[in-house]
XYZ file of C-alpha atoms in Angstrom:
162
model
C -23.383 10.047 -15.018
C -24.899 9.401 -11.625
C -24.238 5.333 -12.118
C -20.386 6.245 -13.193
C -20.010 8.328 -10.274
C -21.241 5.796 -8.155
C -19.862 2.942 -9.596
C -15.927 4.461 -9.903
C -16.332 5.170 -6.297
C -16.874 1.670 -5.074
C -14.142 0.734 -6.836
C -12.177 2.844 -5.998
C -13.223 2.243 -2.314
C -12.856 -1.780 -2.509
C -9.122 -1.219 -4.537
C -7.955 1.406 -1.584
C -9.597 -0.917 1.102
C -7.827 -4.123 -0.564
C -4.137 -2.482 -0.166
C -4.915 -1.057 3.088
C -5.675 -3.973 4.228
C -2.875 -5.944 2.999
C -0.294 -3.013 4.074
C -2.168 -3.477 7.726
C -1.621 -7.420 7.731
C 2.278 -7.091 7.118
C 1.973 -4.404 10.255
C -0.148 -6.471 12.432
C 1.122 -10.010 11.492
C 3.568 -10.707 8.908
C 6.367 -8.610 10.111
C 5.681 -9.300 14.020
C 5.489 -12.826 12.966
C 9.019 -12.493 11.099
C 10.387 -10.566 13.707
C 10.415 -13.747 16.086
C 11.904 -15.663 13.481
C 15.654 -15.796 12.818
C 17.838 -13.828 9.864
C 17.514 -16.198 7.651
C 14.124 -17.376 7.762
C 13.167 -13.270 7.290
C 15.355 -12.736 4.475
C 14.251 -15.531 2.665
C 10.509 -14.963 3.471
C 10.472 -11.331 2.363
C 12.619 -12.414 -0.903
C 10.126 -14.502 -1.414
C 7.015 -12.866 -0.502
C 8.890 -9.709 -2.775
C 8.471 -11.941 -5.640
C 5.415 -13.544 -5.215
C 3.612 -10.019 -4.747
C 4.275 -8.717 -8.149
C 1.128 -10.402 -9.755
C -1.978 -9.169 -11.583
C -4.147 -9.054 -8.358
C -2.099 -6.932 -6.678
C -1.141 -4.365 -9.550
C -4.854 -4.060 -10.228
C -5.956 -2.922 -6.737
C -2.406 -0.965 -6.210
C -2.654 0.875 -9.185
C -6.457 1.047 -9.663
C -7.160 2.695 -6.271
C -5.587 6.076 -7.196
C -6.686 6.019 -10.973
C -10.337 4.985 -10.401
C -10.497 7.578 -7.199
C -8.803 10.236 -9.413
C -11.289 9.558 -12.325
C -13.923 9.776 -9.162
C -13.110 12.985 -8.356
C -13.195 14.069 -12.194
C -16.563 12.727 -12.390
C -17.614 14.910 -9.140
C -15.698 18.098 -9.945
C -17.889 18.248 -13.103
C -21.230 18.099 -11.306
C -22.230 21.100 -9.370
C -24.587 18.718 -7.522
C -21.896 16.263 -6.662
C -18.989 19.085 -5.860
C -19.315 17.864 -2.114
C -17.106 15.382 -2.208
C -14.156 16.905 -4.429
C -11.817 17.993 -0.626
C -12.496 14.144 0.613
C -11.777 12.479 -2.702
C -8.695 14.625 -3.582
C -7.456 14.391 0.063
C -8.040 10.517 -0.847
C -6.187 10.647 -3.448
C -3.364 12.851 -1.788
C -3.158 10.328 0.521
C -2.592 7.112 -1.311
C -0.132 9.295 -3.895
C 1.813 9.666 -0.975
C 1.975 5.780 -0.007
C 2.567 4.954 -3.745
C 5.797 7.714 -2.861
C 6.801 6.011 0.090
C 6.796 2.870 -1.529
C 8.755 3.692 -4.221
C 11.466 5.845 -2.931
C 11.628 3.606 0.597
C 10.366 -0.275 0.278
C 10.938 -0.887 -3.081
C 14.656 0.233 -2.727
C 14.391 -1.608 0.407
C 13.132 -4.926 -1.214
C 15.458 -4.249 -4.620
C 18.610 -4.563 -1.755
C 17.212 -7.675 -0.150
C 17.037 -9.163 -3.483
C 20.696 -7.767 -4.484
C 21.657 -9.425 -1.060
C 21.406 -13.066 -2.422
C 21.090 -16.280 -0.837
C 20.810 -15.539 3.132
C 22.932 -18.975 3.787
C 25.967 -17.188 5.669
C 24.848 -16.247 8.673
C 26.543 -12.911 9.055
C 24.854 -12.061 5.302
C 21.238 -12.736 6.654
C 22.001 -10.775 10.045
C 23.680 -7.487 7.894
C 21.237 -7.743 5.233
C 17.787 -7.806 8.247
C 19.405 -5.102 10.254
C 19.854 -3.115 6.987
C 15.920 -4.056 6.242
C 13.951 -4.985 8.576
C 13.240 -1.497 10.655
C 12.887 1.195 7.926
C 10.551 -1.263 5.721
C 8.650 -1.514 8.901
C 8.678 2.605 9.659
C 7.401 2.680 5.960
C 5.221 0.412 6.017
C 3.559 1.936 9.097
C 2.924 5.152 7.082
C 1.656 3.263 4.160
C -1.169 1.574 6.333
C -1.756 5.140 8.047
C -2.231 6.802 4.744
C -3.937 4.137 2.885
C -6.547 4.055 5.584
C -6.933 7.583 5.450
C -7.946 7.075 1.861
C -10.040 4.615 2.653
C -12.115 6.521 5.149
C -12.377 9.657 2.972
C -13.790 7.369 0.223
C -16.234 5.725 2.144
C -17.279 8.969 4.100
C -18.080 10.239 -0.030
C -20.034 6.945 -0.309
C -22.249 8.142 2.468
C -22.676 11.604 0.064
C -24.379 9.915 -2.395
């Protein structure tokens, strides 16, 4: 049981770490990077990029982070010995639940409407459709890369329980 424990929390650790990551790049980089660029070249990026991200990589660690830390916390709330970690892991999982919320009821609505927007040839289409997108993808976002490291933190402080 020990080994499953241990092993479902690494996992779950290098999944959460892998999205936080990539939801810290688009804050740090890809959307400061877009910002500087013009309508168009955005809108087309993030189309693109929005279609591009829907792969097996990312759907693993996206949706493996809160089912492996929430089979985690299973395995520890069964334990008396291990019942330590159960308020960081479900606060973990709390946490990413609540980016996987953001994310579906703010960017992926967000993203969905880029997409609906078409082709950003016209330039008063790209400049609508960026000033429609660009700054509450980005507020969400920000909160997605706040609560995804909180996860992240919480599981490896229960990696330093065992």
């Amino acid at each position: 049981m020990e080994t499953a424990r241990t092993a479902t929390l690494i996992a779950a650790t290098i999944a959460s770490g892998l999205i936080s990551g990539l939801f810290y790049a688009f804050s740090v980089a890809v959307m400061p990077g877009l910002a500087r660029s013009s309508d168009k070249t955005l809108v087309e990026t993030m189309q693109n990029i929005n279609k591009a991200i829907l792969n097996g990589w990312f759907i693993l660690a996206y949706l493996g982070a809160p089912l492996l830390t929430a089979v985690t916390l299973v395995l520890h709330a069964t334990d008396p010995d291990t019942r330590d970690a159960i308020v960081p892991l479900a606060v973990a999982l709390a946490a990413y639940v609540a980016t996987m919320v953001i994310t579906g009821r703010i960017n992926i609505p967000l993203n969905n409407a880029l997409e609906q927007a078409g082709s950003p040839e016209h330039t008063d289409t790209a400049h609508t459709t960026r000033t429609t997108f660009e700054t509450p993808w980005n507020r969400a976002n920000t909160w997605r890369t706040l609560l995804t490291t909180v996860s992240l933190v919480l599981l490896t402080y229960t990696l330093t329980l065992h």
